[in-house]
PDB file of C-alpha atoms and ligand atoms in Angstrom:
ATOM      1  CA  MET A  27      20.566  30.124  30.983  1.00 95.00           C
ATOM      2  CA  ARG A  28      18.965  27.504  28.818  1.00 97.00           C
ATOM      3  CA  LEU A  29      15.947  27.123  27.078  1.00 98.00           C
ATOM      4  CA  LYS A  30      14.038  24.173  25.835  1.00 98.00           C
ATOM      5  CA  PHE A  31      11.278  23.833  24.130  1.00 98.00           C
ATOM      6  CA  TRP A  32       8.472  21.808  25.157  1.00 98.00           C
ATOM      7  CA  GLY A  33       5.457  22.257  23.182  1.00 98.00           C
ATOM      8  CA  VAL A  34       5.239  25.200  20.276  1.00 98.00           C
ATOM      9  CA  ARG A  35       1.505  23.797  18.565  1.00 98.00           C
ATOM     10  CA  GLY A  36      -0.624  26.933  18.511  1.00 97.00           C
ATOM     11  CA  SER A  37      -5.110  25.569  19.285  1.00 96.00           C
ATOM     12  CA  LEU A  38      -4.666  22.506  20.130  1.00 98.00           C
ATOM     13  CA  PRO A  39      -1.705  19.521  20.430  1.00 98.00           C
ATOM     14  CA  ILE A  40      -1.538  18.018  17.293  1.00 97.00           C
ATOM     15  CA  PRO A  41       0.071  14.197  16.680  1.00 96.00           C
ATOM     16  CA  GLY A  42       0.508  12.043  13.457  1.00 96.00           C
ATOM     17  CA  LYS A  43       3.824  11.649  10.945  1.00 97.00           C
ATOM     18  CA  GLU A  44       2.653  15.479   9.472  1.00 96.00           C
ATOM     19  CA  THR A  45       3.508  17.626  12.678  1.00 97.00           C
ATOM     20  CA  LEU A  46       7.193  15.044  13.903  1.00 97.00           C
ATOM     21  CA  ASN A  47       9.934  16.750  13.641  1.00 98.00           C
ATOM     22  CA  TYR A  48       8.764  20.614  14.910  1.00 98.00           C
ATOM     23  CA  GLY A  49       6.387  18.080  17.415  1.00 98.00           C
ATOM     24  CA  GLY A  50       2.144  18.452  18.318  1.00 98.00           C
ATOM     25  CA  ASN A  51       2.322  19.755  21.512  1.00 98.00           C
ATOM     26  CA  THR A  52       1.087  22.895  22.573  1.00 98.00           C
ATOM     27  CA  SER A  53       2.667  26.258  25.200  1.00 98.00           C
ATOM     28  CA  CYS A  54       4.505  24.977  26.743  1.00 98.00           C
ATOM     29  CA  VAL A  55       9.031  26.738  26.995  1.00 98.00           C
ATOM     30  CA  GLU A  56      10.896  25.704  30.183  1.00 98.00           C
ATOM     31  CA  ILE A  57      13.954  28.927  31.209  1.00 98.00           C
ATOM     32  CA  ASP A  58      17.144  26.792  32.701  1.00 94.00           C
ATOM     33  CA  THR A  59      18.645  28.480  36.380  1.00 91.00           C
ATOM     34  CA  GLY A  60      21.357  26.180  36.068  1.00 89.00           C
ATOM     35  CA  ARG A  61      20.141  25.119  40.057  1.00 87.00           C
ATOM     36  CA  LYS A  62      19.113  21.103  40.169  1.00 85.00           C
ATOM     37  CA  ASN A  63      16.265  21.812  42.183  1.00 90.00           C
ATOM     38  CA  GLU A  64      14.959  24.800  40.171  1.00 94.00           C
ATOM     39  CA  THR A  65      12.864  25.488  36.929  1.00 96.00           C
ATOM     40  CA  ILE A  66      11.009  28.005  35.530  1.00 98.00           C
ATOM     41  CA  ILE A  67       8.772  27.844  33.253  1.00 98.00           C
ATOM     42  CA  ILE A  68       6.677  29.435  30.943  1.00 98.00           C
ATOM     43  CA  ASP A  69       2.948  27.917  29.693  1.00 98.00           C
ATOM     44  CA  ALA A  70       2.209  24.297  30.812  1.00 98.00           C
ATOM     45  CA  GLY A  71       0.173  24.094  27.002  1.00 98.00           C
ATOM     46  CA  SER A  72       0.532  20.211  26.276  1.00 98.00           C
ATOM     47  CA  GLY A  73       4.126  20.356  26.015  1.00 98.00           C
ATOM     48  CA  ILE A  74       4.897  20.885  29.941  1.00 98.00           C
ATOM     49  CA  LYS A  75       3.984  17.095  30.312  1.00 98.00           C
ATOM     50  CA  GLY A  76       7.702  16.036  29.364  1.00 98.00           C
ATOM     51  CA  LEU A  77       8.654  18.613  30.945  1.00 98.00           C
ATOM     52  CA  GLY A  78       7.214  16.900  34.476  1.00 97.00           C
ATOM     53  CA  GLN A  79       9.347  13.305  33.763  1.00 97.00           C
ATOM     54  CA  ASP A  80      11.995  15.105  32.881  1.00 96.00           C
ATOM     55  CA  LEU A  81      12.449  16.767  36.374  1.00 95.00           C
ATOM     56  CA  MET A  82      11.536  14.047  37.937  1.00 94.00           C
ATOM     57  CA  ASP A  83      14.400  12.465  36.410  1.00 94.00           C
ATOM     58  CA  ARG A  84      17.520  15.256  37.066  1.00 92.00           C
ATOM     59  CA  GLY A  85      15.869  14.505  40.632  1.00 90.00           C
ATOM     60  CA  PHE A  86      13.722  17.471  40.788  1.00 89.00           C
ATOM     61  CA  CYS A  87      11.598  16.279  43.730  1.00 85.00           C
ATOM     62  CA  ASN A  88      14.871  14.770  45.615  1.00 86.00           C
ATOM     63  CA  GLU A  89      15.348  18.205  47.658  1.00 83.00           C
ATOM     64  CA  ASN A  90      12.561  20.224  47.932  1.00 90.00           C
ATOM     65  CA  GLY A  91      11.845  21.872  44.128  1.00 93.00           C
ATOM     66  CA  ILE A  92      11.624  24.986  43.672  1.00 96.00           C
ATOM     67  CA  GLY A  93       9.487  26.158  40.129  1.00 97.00           C
ATOM     68  CA  TYR A  94       7.833  29.196  38.792  1.00 98.00           C
ATOM     69  CA  LEU A  95       5.665  28.405  36.133  1.00 98.00           C
ATOM     70  CA  PHE A  96       4.214  31.958  34.235  1.00 98.00           C
ATOM     71  CA  LEU A  97       1.338  31.959  32.736  1.00 98.00           C
ATOM     72  CA  SER A  98       0.424  34.212  29.576  1.00 98.00           C
ATOM     73  CA  HIS A  99      -3.546  33.408  29.022  1.00 98.00           C
ATOM     74  CA  TYR A 100      -5.924  31.483  30.149  1.00 98.00           C
ATOM     75  CA  HIS A 101      -6.848  29.877  26.704  1.00 98.00           C
ATOM     76  CA  LEU A 102      -6.719  25.134  27.119  1.00 98.00           C
ATOM     77  CA  ASP A 103      -4.151  25.300  25.379  1.00 98.00           C
ATOM     78  CA  HIS A 104      -2.176  27.362  27.125  1.00 98.00           C
ATOM     79  CA  ILE A 105      -2.800  25.751  30.604  1.00 98.00           C
ATOM     80  CA  LEU A 106      -4.713  21.951  29.044  1.00 97.00           C
ATOM     81  CA  GLY A 107      -1.198  20.308  30.675  1.00 98.00           C
ATOM     82  CA  PHE A 108      -1.448  21.220  34.493  1.00 98.00           C
ATOM     83  CA  PRO A 109      -3.076  18.699  35.462  1.00 97.00           C
ATOM     84  CA  PHE A 110      -0.428  16.115  33.497  1.00 97.00           C
ATOM     85  CA  PHE A 111       3.307  17.596  35.208  1.00 97.00           C
ATOM     86  CA  ALA A 112       4.058  15.469  37.349  1.00 96.00           C
ATOM     87  CA  PRO A 113       5.995  17.646  40.015  1.00 96.00           C
ATOM     88  CA  PHE A 114       2.878  18.341  41.276  1.00 96.00           C
ATOM     89  CA  PHE A 115       1.685  14.400  42.476  1.00 94.00           C
ATOM     90  CA  ALA A 116       5.351  13.857  43.668  1.00 91.00           C
ATOM     91  CA  LYS A 117       5.089  11.791  47.054  1.00 85.00           C
ATOM     92  CA  GLY A 118       7.749  11.291  49.388  1.00 78.00           C
ATOM     93  CA  GLU A 119       9.373  13.199  52.747  1.00 78.00           C
ATOM     94  CA  ASN A 120      10.252  16.564  50.079  1.00 78.00           C
ATOM     95  CA  LYS A 121       7.795  18.958  48.970  1.00 88.00           C
ATOM     96  CA  ASN A 122       7.760  20.739  45.581  1.00 93.00           C
ATOM     97  CA  SER A 123       6.348  24.262  45.883  1.00 96.00           C
ATOM     98  CA  PHE A 124       5.572  26.356  42.874  1.00 97.00           C
ATOM     99  CA  THR A 125       4.549  29.571  42.657  1.00 98.00           C
ATOM    100  CA  ILE A 126       1.750  30.316  39.446  1.00 98.00           C
ATOM    101  CA  TYR A 127       1.787  33.946  37.304  1.00 98.00           C
ATOM    102  CA  GLY A 128      -1.036  34.069  35.486  1.00 98.00           C
ATOM    103  CA  PRO A 129      -2.940  37.602  33.995  1.00 98.00           C
ATOM    104  CA  LYS A 130      -5.870  39.009  36.916  1.00 97.00           C
ATOM    105  CA  THR A 131      -8.768  39.255  34.912  1.00 96.00           C
ATOM    106  CA  LYS A 132     -11.569  40.824  36.456  1.00 92.00           C
ATOM    107  CA  ASN A 133     -13.930  37.702  37.405  1.00 90.00           C
ATOM    108  CA  ASP A 134     -12.081  34.698  38.283  1.00 95.00           C
ATOM    109  CA  SER A 135      -8.939  34.559  40.529  1.00 97.00           C
ATOM    110  CA  LEU A 136      -6.194  33.285  39.299  1.00 98.00           C
ATOM    111  CA  LYS A 137      -6.517  29.947  41.891  1.00 98.00           C
ATOM    112  CA  GLU A 138     -10.605  29.373  41.122  1.00 97.00           C
ATOM    113  CA  ILE A 139      -9.526  29.341  36.983  1.00 97.00           C
ATOM    114  CA  ILE A 140      -7.050  26.333  37.506  1.00 97.00           C
ATOM    115  CA  ASN A 141      -8.943  25.066  40.431  1.00 97.00           C
ATOM    116  CA  HIS A 142     -12.420  24.714  37.499  1.00 96.00           C
ATOM    117  CA  LEU A 143      -9.517  23.171  34.823  1.00 97.00           C
ATOM    118  CA  ILE A 144      -9.419  19.639  37.372  1.00 97.00           C
ATOM    119  CA  SER A 145     -11.982  19.523  38.856  1.00 97.00           C
ATOM    120  CA  ALA A 146     -15.515  18.479  37.918  1.00 96.00           C
ATOM    121  CA  PRO A 147     -17.061  17.766  35.397  1.00 97.00           C
ATOM    122  CA  PHE A 148     -13.483  18.776  33.533  1.00 96.00           C
ATOM    123  CA  PHE A 149     -11.330  16.644  35.155  1.00 96.00           C
ATOM    124  CA  PRO A 150     -12.222  14.327  38.783  1.00 96.00           C
ATOM    125  CA  LEU A 151      -8.957  16.476  41.249  1.00 95.00           C
ATOM    126  CA  SER A 152      -9.040  19.299  42.685  1.00 94.00           C
ATOM    127  CA  LEU A 153      -6.265  21.193  44.499  1.00 95.00           C
ATOM    128  CA  ASN A 154      -5.815  20.354  47.793  1.00 92.00           C
ATOM    129  CA  ARG A 155      -5.338  16.987  45.790  1.00 93.00           C
ATOM    130  CA  LEU A 156      -2.021  17.878  44.358  1.00 95.00           C
ATOM    131  CA  SER A 157       1.435  16.536  47.176  1.00 94.00           C
ATOM    132  CA  ALA A 158       2.874  20.487  45.948  1.00 95.00           C
ATOM    133  CA  VAL A 159       2.634  23.639  47.427  1.00 95.00           C
ATOM    134  CA  LEU A 160       0.987  26.581  45.309  1.00 97.00           C
ATOM    135  CA  ASP A 161       0.835  29.975  46.036  1.00 98.00           C
ATOM    136  CA  PHE A 162      -0.678  32.460  43.633  1.00 98.00           C
ATOM    137  CA  LYS A 163       0.113  35.678  41.805  1.00 98.00           C
ATOM    138  CA  GLU A 164      -1.748  37.413  39.590  1.00 98.00           C
ATOM    139  CA  ILE A 165      -0.092  40.254  37.459  1.00 98.00           C
ATOM    140  CA  ASN A 166      -1.398  43.199  35.979  1.00 98.00           C
ATOM    141  CA  PRO A 167       1.083  44.191  32.550  1.00 98.00           C
ATOM    142  CA  GLY A 168       3.880  46.627  34.095  1.00 97.00           C
ATOM    143  CA  GLU A 169       4.324  44.729  36.686  1.00 98.00           C
ATOM    144  CA  VAL A 170       8.316  43.781  37.337  1.00 98.00           C
ATOM    145  CA  ILE A 171       8.556  40.011  39.673  1.00 98.00           C
ATOM    146  CA  GLU A 172      11.692  39.700  41.182  1.00 97.00           C
ATOM    147  CA  LEU A 173      12.607  36.335  41.724  1.00 95.00           C
ATOM    148  CA  PRO A 174      16.402  35.077  43.086  1.00 89.00           C
ATOM    149  CA  ASP A 175      18.673  36.514  40.656  1.00 92.00           C
ATOM    150  CA  MET A 176      16.243  36.814  37.515  1.00 96.00           C
ATOM    151  CA  ASN A 177      14.006  40.099  37.545  1.00 98.00           C
ATOM    152  CA  ILE A 178      11.113  39.306  34.811  1.00 98.00           C
ATOM    153  CA  SER A 179       9.028  42.548  33.317  1.00 98.00           C
ATOM    154  CA  THR A 180       5.483  42.345  31.806  1.00 98.00           C
ATOM    155  CA  GLU A 181       3.635  43.826  28.988  1.00 98.00           C
ATOM    156  CA  ARG A 182      -0.029  43.463  27.875  1.00 97.00           C
ATOM    157  CA  LEU A 183      -0.751  41.754  25.274  1.00 98.00           C
ATOM    158  CA  ASN A 184      -3.175  42.627  21.950  1.00 97.00           C
ATOM    159  CA  HIS A 185      -5.412  39.009  22.003  1.00 97.00           C
ATOM    160  CA  PRO A 186      -9.261  38.140  23.407  1.00 96.00           C
ATOM    161  CA  GLY A 187      -9.888  38.024  27.005  1.00 94.00           C
ATOM    162  CA  GLY A 188      -6.470  39.536  27.239  1.00 95.00           C
ATOM    163  CA  GLY A 189      -2.869  38.006  28.527  1.00 97.00           C
ATOM    164  CA  LEU A 190       0.843  38.900  29.100  1.00 98.00           C
ATOM    165  CA  ALA A 191       4.310  39.050  27.475  1.00 98.00           C
ATOM    166  CA  TYR A 192       6.988  38.015  29.627  1.00 98.00           C
ATOM    167  CA  ARG A 193      11.194  39.047  29.320  1.00 98.00           C
ATOM    168  CA  PHE A 194      13.014  37.219  31.787  1.00 98.00           C
ATOM    169  CA  ASP A 195      16.105  39.227  32.290  1.00 98.00           C
ATOM    170  CA  SER A 196      18.935  37.269  34.852  1.00 96.00           C
ATOM    171  CA  ASN A 197      22.744  37.976  33.957  1.00 94.00           C
ATOM    172  CA  ASN A 198      22.363  40.507  30.715  1.00 96.00           C
ATOM    173  CA  ILE A 199      21.174  37.326  29.368  1.00 97.00           C
ATOM    174  CA  SER A 200      17.370  38.089  28.186  1.00 98.00           C
ATOM    175  CA  VAL A 201      14.777  35.914  26.491  1.00 98.00           C
ATOM    176  CA  ALA A 202      11.487  37.333  25.580  1.00 98.00           C
ATOM    177  CA  TYR A 203       7.926  35.776  25.205  1.00 98.00           C
ATOM    178  CA  VAL A 204       4.910  36.984  23.686  1.00 98.00           C
ATOM    179  CA  THR A 205       2.133  34.833  22.454  1.00 98.00           C
ATOM    180  CA  ASP A 206      -0.596  35.283  21.320  1.00 96.00           C
ATOM    181  CA  THR A 207      -0.682  38.592  20.287  1.00 98.00           C
ATOM    182  CA  GLU A 208      -2.130  40.910  17.158  1.00 98.00           C
ATOM    183  CA  PRO A 209      -0.142  43.500  15.991  1.00 97.00           C
ATOM    184  CA  LEU A 210      -2.707  46.592  16.367  1.00 95.00           C
ATOM    185  CA  ASN A 211      -0.845  48.055  12.457  1.00 93.00           C
ATOM    186  CA  GLU A 212       1.283  44.972  11.140  1.00 89.00           C
ATOM    187  CA  ASN A 213       3.399  47.147   8.412  1.00 92.00           C
ATOM    188  CA  LYS A 214       4.719  48.446  12.607  1.00 95.00           C
ATOM    189  CA  ALA A 215       6.027  47.339  16.761  1.00 95.00           C
ATOM    190  CA  ASP A 216       3.689  48.111  18.752  1.00 95.00           C
ATOM    191  CA  SER A 217       5.098  50.326  20.433  1.00 96.00           C
ATOM    192  CA  MET A 218       5.206  49.228  24.078  1.00 96.00           C
ATOM    193  CA  ILE A 219       5.930  45.587  23.144  1.00 98.00           C
ATOM    194  CA  ALA A 220       8.671  46.690  21.481  1.00 98.00           C
ATOM    195  CA  GLY A 221       9.902  48.063  24.982  1.00 98.00           C
ATOM    196  CA  LEU A 222       9.089  44.958  26.834  1.00 98.00           C
ATOM    197  CA  VAL A 223      11.727  43.185  24.242  1.00 98.00           C
ATOM    198  CA  LYS A 224      14.972  45.826  23.080  1.00 98.00           C
ATOM    199  CA  ASN A 225      18.049  44.798  23.564  1.00 98.00           C
ATOM    200  CA  ALA A 226      17.124  40.673  23.334  1.00 98.00           C
ATOM    201  CA  ASP A 227      18.932  37.887  23.438  1.00 98.00           C
ATOM    202  CA  VAL A 228      16.058  35.729  22.255  1.00 98.00           C
ATOM    203  CA  LEU A 229      12.008  36.495  21.509  1.00 98.00           C
ATOM    204  CA  ILE A 230       9.999  34.026  21.398  1.00 98.00           C
ATOM    205  CA  TYR A 231       7.228  34.709  19.172  1.00 98.00           C
ATOM    206  CA  ASP A 232       3.607  34.474  17.882  1.00 98.00           C
ATOM    207  CA  ALA A 233       4.111  33.558  14.377  1.00 98.00           C
ATOM    208  CA  THR A 234       0.386  31.087  13.829  1.00 98.00           C
ATOM    209  CA  TYR A 235      -0.320  32.433  10.565  1.00 97.00           C
ATOM    210  CA  THR A 236       1.310  33.167   7.589  1.00 97.00           C
ATOM    211  CA  PRO A 237       0.874  37.469   5.720  1.00 96.00           C
ATOM    212  CA  GLU A 238      -1.360  35.342   2.883  1.00 96.00           C
ATOM    213  CA  GLU A 239      -3.530  33.777   6.022  1.00 96.00           C
ATOM    214  CA  TYR A 240      -3.808  36.852   8.240  1.00 96.00           C
ATOM    215  CA  VAL A 241      -5.821  38.375   5.798  1.00 96.00           C
ATOM    216  CA  ASN A 242      -9.004  35.954   6.460  1.00 96.00           C
ATOM    217  CA  LYS A 243      -7.346  36.199  10.403  1.00 96.00           C
ATOM    218  CA  LYS A 244      -7.437  39.157  11.286  1.00 96.00           C
ATOM    219  CA  GLY A 245      -9.702  40.050  14.392  1.00 96.00           C
ATOM    220  CA  TRP A 246      -8.669  36.436  16.304  1.00 96.00           C
ATOM    221  CA  GLY A 247      -5.404  37.229  18.319  1.00 97.00           C
ATOM    222  CA  HIS A 248      -2.942  35.993  16.041  1.00 98.00           C
ATOM    223  CA  SER A 249       0.367  37.513  14.258  1.00 98.00           C
ATOM    224  CA  THR A 250       2.749  36.577  11.731  1.00 98.00           C
ATOM    225  CA  TRP A 251       6.462  35.538  11.191  1.00 98.00           C
ATOM    226  CA  ARG A 252       6.555  38.815   8.944  1.00 97.00           C
ATOM    227  CA  HIS A 253       5.896  40.734  11.405  1.00 98.00           C
ATOM    228  CA  GLY A 254       8.235  39.011  13.822  1.00 98.00           C
ATOM    229  CA  ILE A 255      10.731  40.199  11.849  1.00 98.00           C
ATOM    230  CA  THR A 256       9.064  43.866  11.180  1.00 98.00           C
ATOM    231  CA  LEU A 257       9.346  43.070  15.508  1.00 98.00           C
ATOM    232  CA  ALA A 258      12.869  42.241  15.072  1.00 98.00           C
ATOM    233  CA  ASN A 259      14.563  44.672  13.632  1.00 98.00           C
ATOM    234  CA  GLU A 260      12.719  47.672  15.534  1.00 98.00           C
ATOM    235  CA  ALA A 261      13.503  46.533  18.512  1.00 98.00           C
ATOM    236  CA  SER A 262      17.196  44.771  17.853  1.00 98.00           C
ATOM    237  CA  VAL A 263      17.077  41.445  19.178  1.00 98.00           C
ATOM    238  CA  LYS A 264      19.363  39.465  18.587  1.00 98.00           C
ATOM    239  CA  LYS A 265      17.758  36.100  17.584  1.00 98.00           C
ATOM    240  CA  LEU A 266      14.464  34.875  16.694  1.00 98.00           C
ATOM    241  CA  VAL A 267      12.045  32.258  17.553  1.00 98.00           C
ATOM    242  CA  LEU A 268       9.399  32.291  15.768  1.00 98.00           C
ATOM    243  CA  PHE A 269       5.758  29.651  18.049  1.00 98.00           C
ATOM    244  CA  HIS A 270       3.051  28.843  18.050  1.00 98.00           C
ATOM    245  CA  HIS A 271       2.571  27.420  14.285  1.00 98.00           C
ATOM    246  CA  ASP A 272      -1.207  26.573  13.561  1.00 97.00           C
ATOM    247  CA  LEU A 273      -2.242  23.360  13.962  1.00 96.00           C
ATOM    248  CA  ASP A 274      -3.201  22.640  10.486  1.00 96.00           C
ATOM    249  CA  TYR A 275       0.444  23.572   9.152  1.00 97.00           C
ATOM    250  CA  SER A 276       2.390  20.110   8.441  1.00 97.00           C
ATOM    251  CA  ASP A 277       6.534  19.808   8.813  1.00 98.00           C
ATOM    252  CA  GLU A 278       7.117  20.603   5.174  1.00 98.00           C
ATOM    253  CA  ARG A 279       5.136  23.615   4.982  1.00 97.00           C
ATOM    254  CA  LEU A 280       6.363  25.567   8.397  1.00 98.00           C
ATOM    255  CA  ALA A 281      10.361  23.972   6.746  1.00 98.00           C
ATOM    256  CA  GLN A 282       8.747  26.028   3.414  1.00 98.00           C
ATOM    257  CA  ILE A 283       7.653  28.985   5.843  1.00 98.00           C
ATOM    258  CA  GLU A 284      11.571  28.598   8.159  1.00 97.00           C
ATOM    259  CA  LYS A 285      13.728  29.323   4.032  1.00 97.00           C
ATOM    260  CA  ILE A 286      11.673  32.108   3.033  1.00 97.00           C
ATOM    261  CA  ALA A 287      11.602  33.398   7.358  1.00 98.00           C
ATOM    262  CA  LYS A 288      16.017  32.855   7.186  1.00 98.00           C
ATOM    263  CA  LYS A 289      15.535  35.347   3.686  1.00 97.00           C
ATOM    264  CA  GLU A 290      14.513  37.782   5.437  1.00 97.00           C
ATOM    265  CA  PHE A 291      16.595  37.931   9.230  1.00 97.00           C
ATOM    266  CA  LYS A 292      19.249  36.510  10.126  1.00 93.00           C
ATOM    267  CA  ASP A 293      19.434  34.870  13.119  1.00 98.00           C
ATOM    268  CA  VAL A 294      15.474  33.514  12.583  1.00 98.00           C
ATOM    269  CA  GLU A 295      14.302  30.240  13.787  1.00 98.00           C
ATOM    270  CA  MET A 296      11.569  27.757  13.081  1.00 98.00           C
ATOM    271  CA  ALA A 297      10.090  26.425  17.758  1.00 98.00           C
ATOM    272  CA  LYS A 298      10.774  22.494  17.665  1.00 98.00           C
ATOM    273  CA  GLU A 299       9.962  20.681  19.984  1.00 98.00           C
ATOM    274  CA  GLY A 300      13.228  19.289  21.789  1.00 98.00           C
ATOM    275  CA  MET A 301      14.996  22.086  20.475  1.00 98.00           C
ATOM    276  CA  GLU A 302      17.128  24.081  23.067  1.00 98.00           C
ATOM    277  CA  ILE A 303      19.044  26.925  23.191  1.00 98.00           C
ATOM    278  CA  LYS A 304      21.821  27.882  25.009  1.00 97.00           C
ATOM    279  CA  LEU A 305      22.215  30.866  26.608  1.00 96.00           C
TER     280      LEU A 305
HETATM  281 ZN1   ZN B  22      -2.322  29.777  21.751  1.00 53.03          ZN
HETATM  282 ZN1   ZN B  23      -4.224  31.940  23.344  1.00 53.03          ZN
END
């Protein structure tokens, strides 16, 4: 399994010289299973644009590409790249098919939410303009999804409007993706989340704020790098990746935070656009 980070930022894409090193695109992580015509994607922030092009270059569409897209929730920074994902529009004899997973909401269905996003007045498309075949599956927290060679467990995020944390288990390797979420108690891991990420090889975690800044951002639905370490310690996580960087944090600031965090946990890294982890 190989992980690649295509977007690591929260809230809004931030291009520019201040974000060249860690990257300015919003949330999108790829799980490469090694099968050429298969892709697993977590979130469809602006980073998914680069992944789409990379899949096209890698020949994903040459033999009926099969994709699984897991959405944590529907805040714009996690879905805004959706209409810019090239494999949805690939022309030719072969048809790509995607299953889109996302949290069940009280009001609109997942299909309605996505169609709304790509339709007028927000965008000049509709779902029937895509050439790929799309299947939508709404998930309740706690549900388990089974794919060929992979089991995916889910848990509820503590975030305005809700959302899903995911854990991917395949051939004794486990990766957990937990963003956007706010701890119920700053100094203690949330028991449900700790249960989901227990003994994970990699935990990708919401570290939007520094502990100092979090004091003024309580109730906004995000966490800190220090809470990520608390969770990683309590749940015996091997590697912690700090993710969903605040849009106002420059490369310099993120490098400083990474340095401090490294003194407190043996294997912690700041997520960086383009970064790969081989497992
Ligand atoms: Zn977000
Ligand atoms: Zn959010």
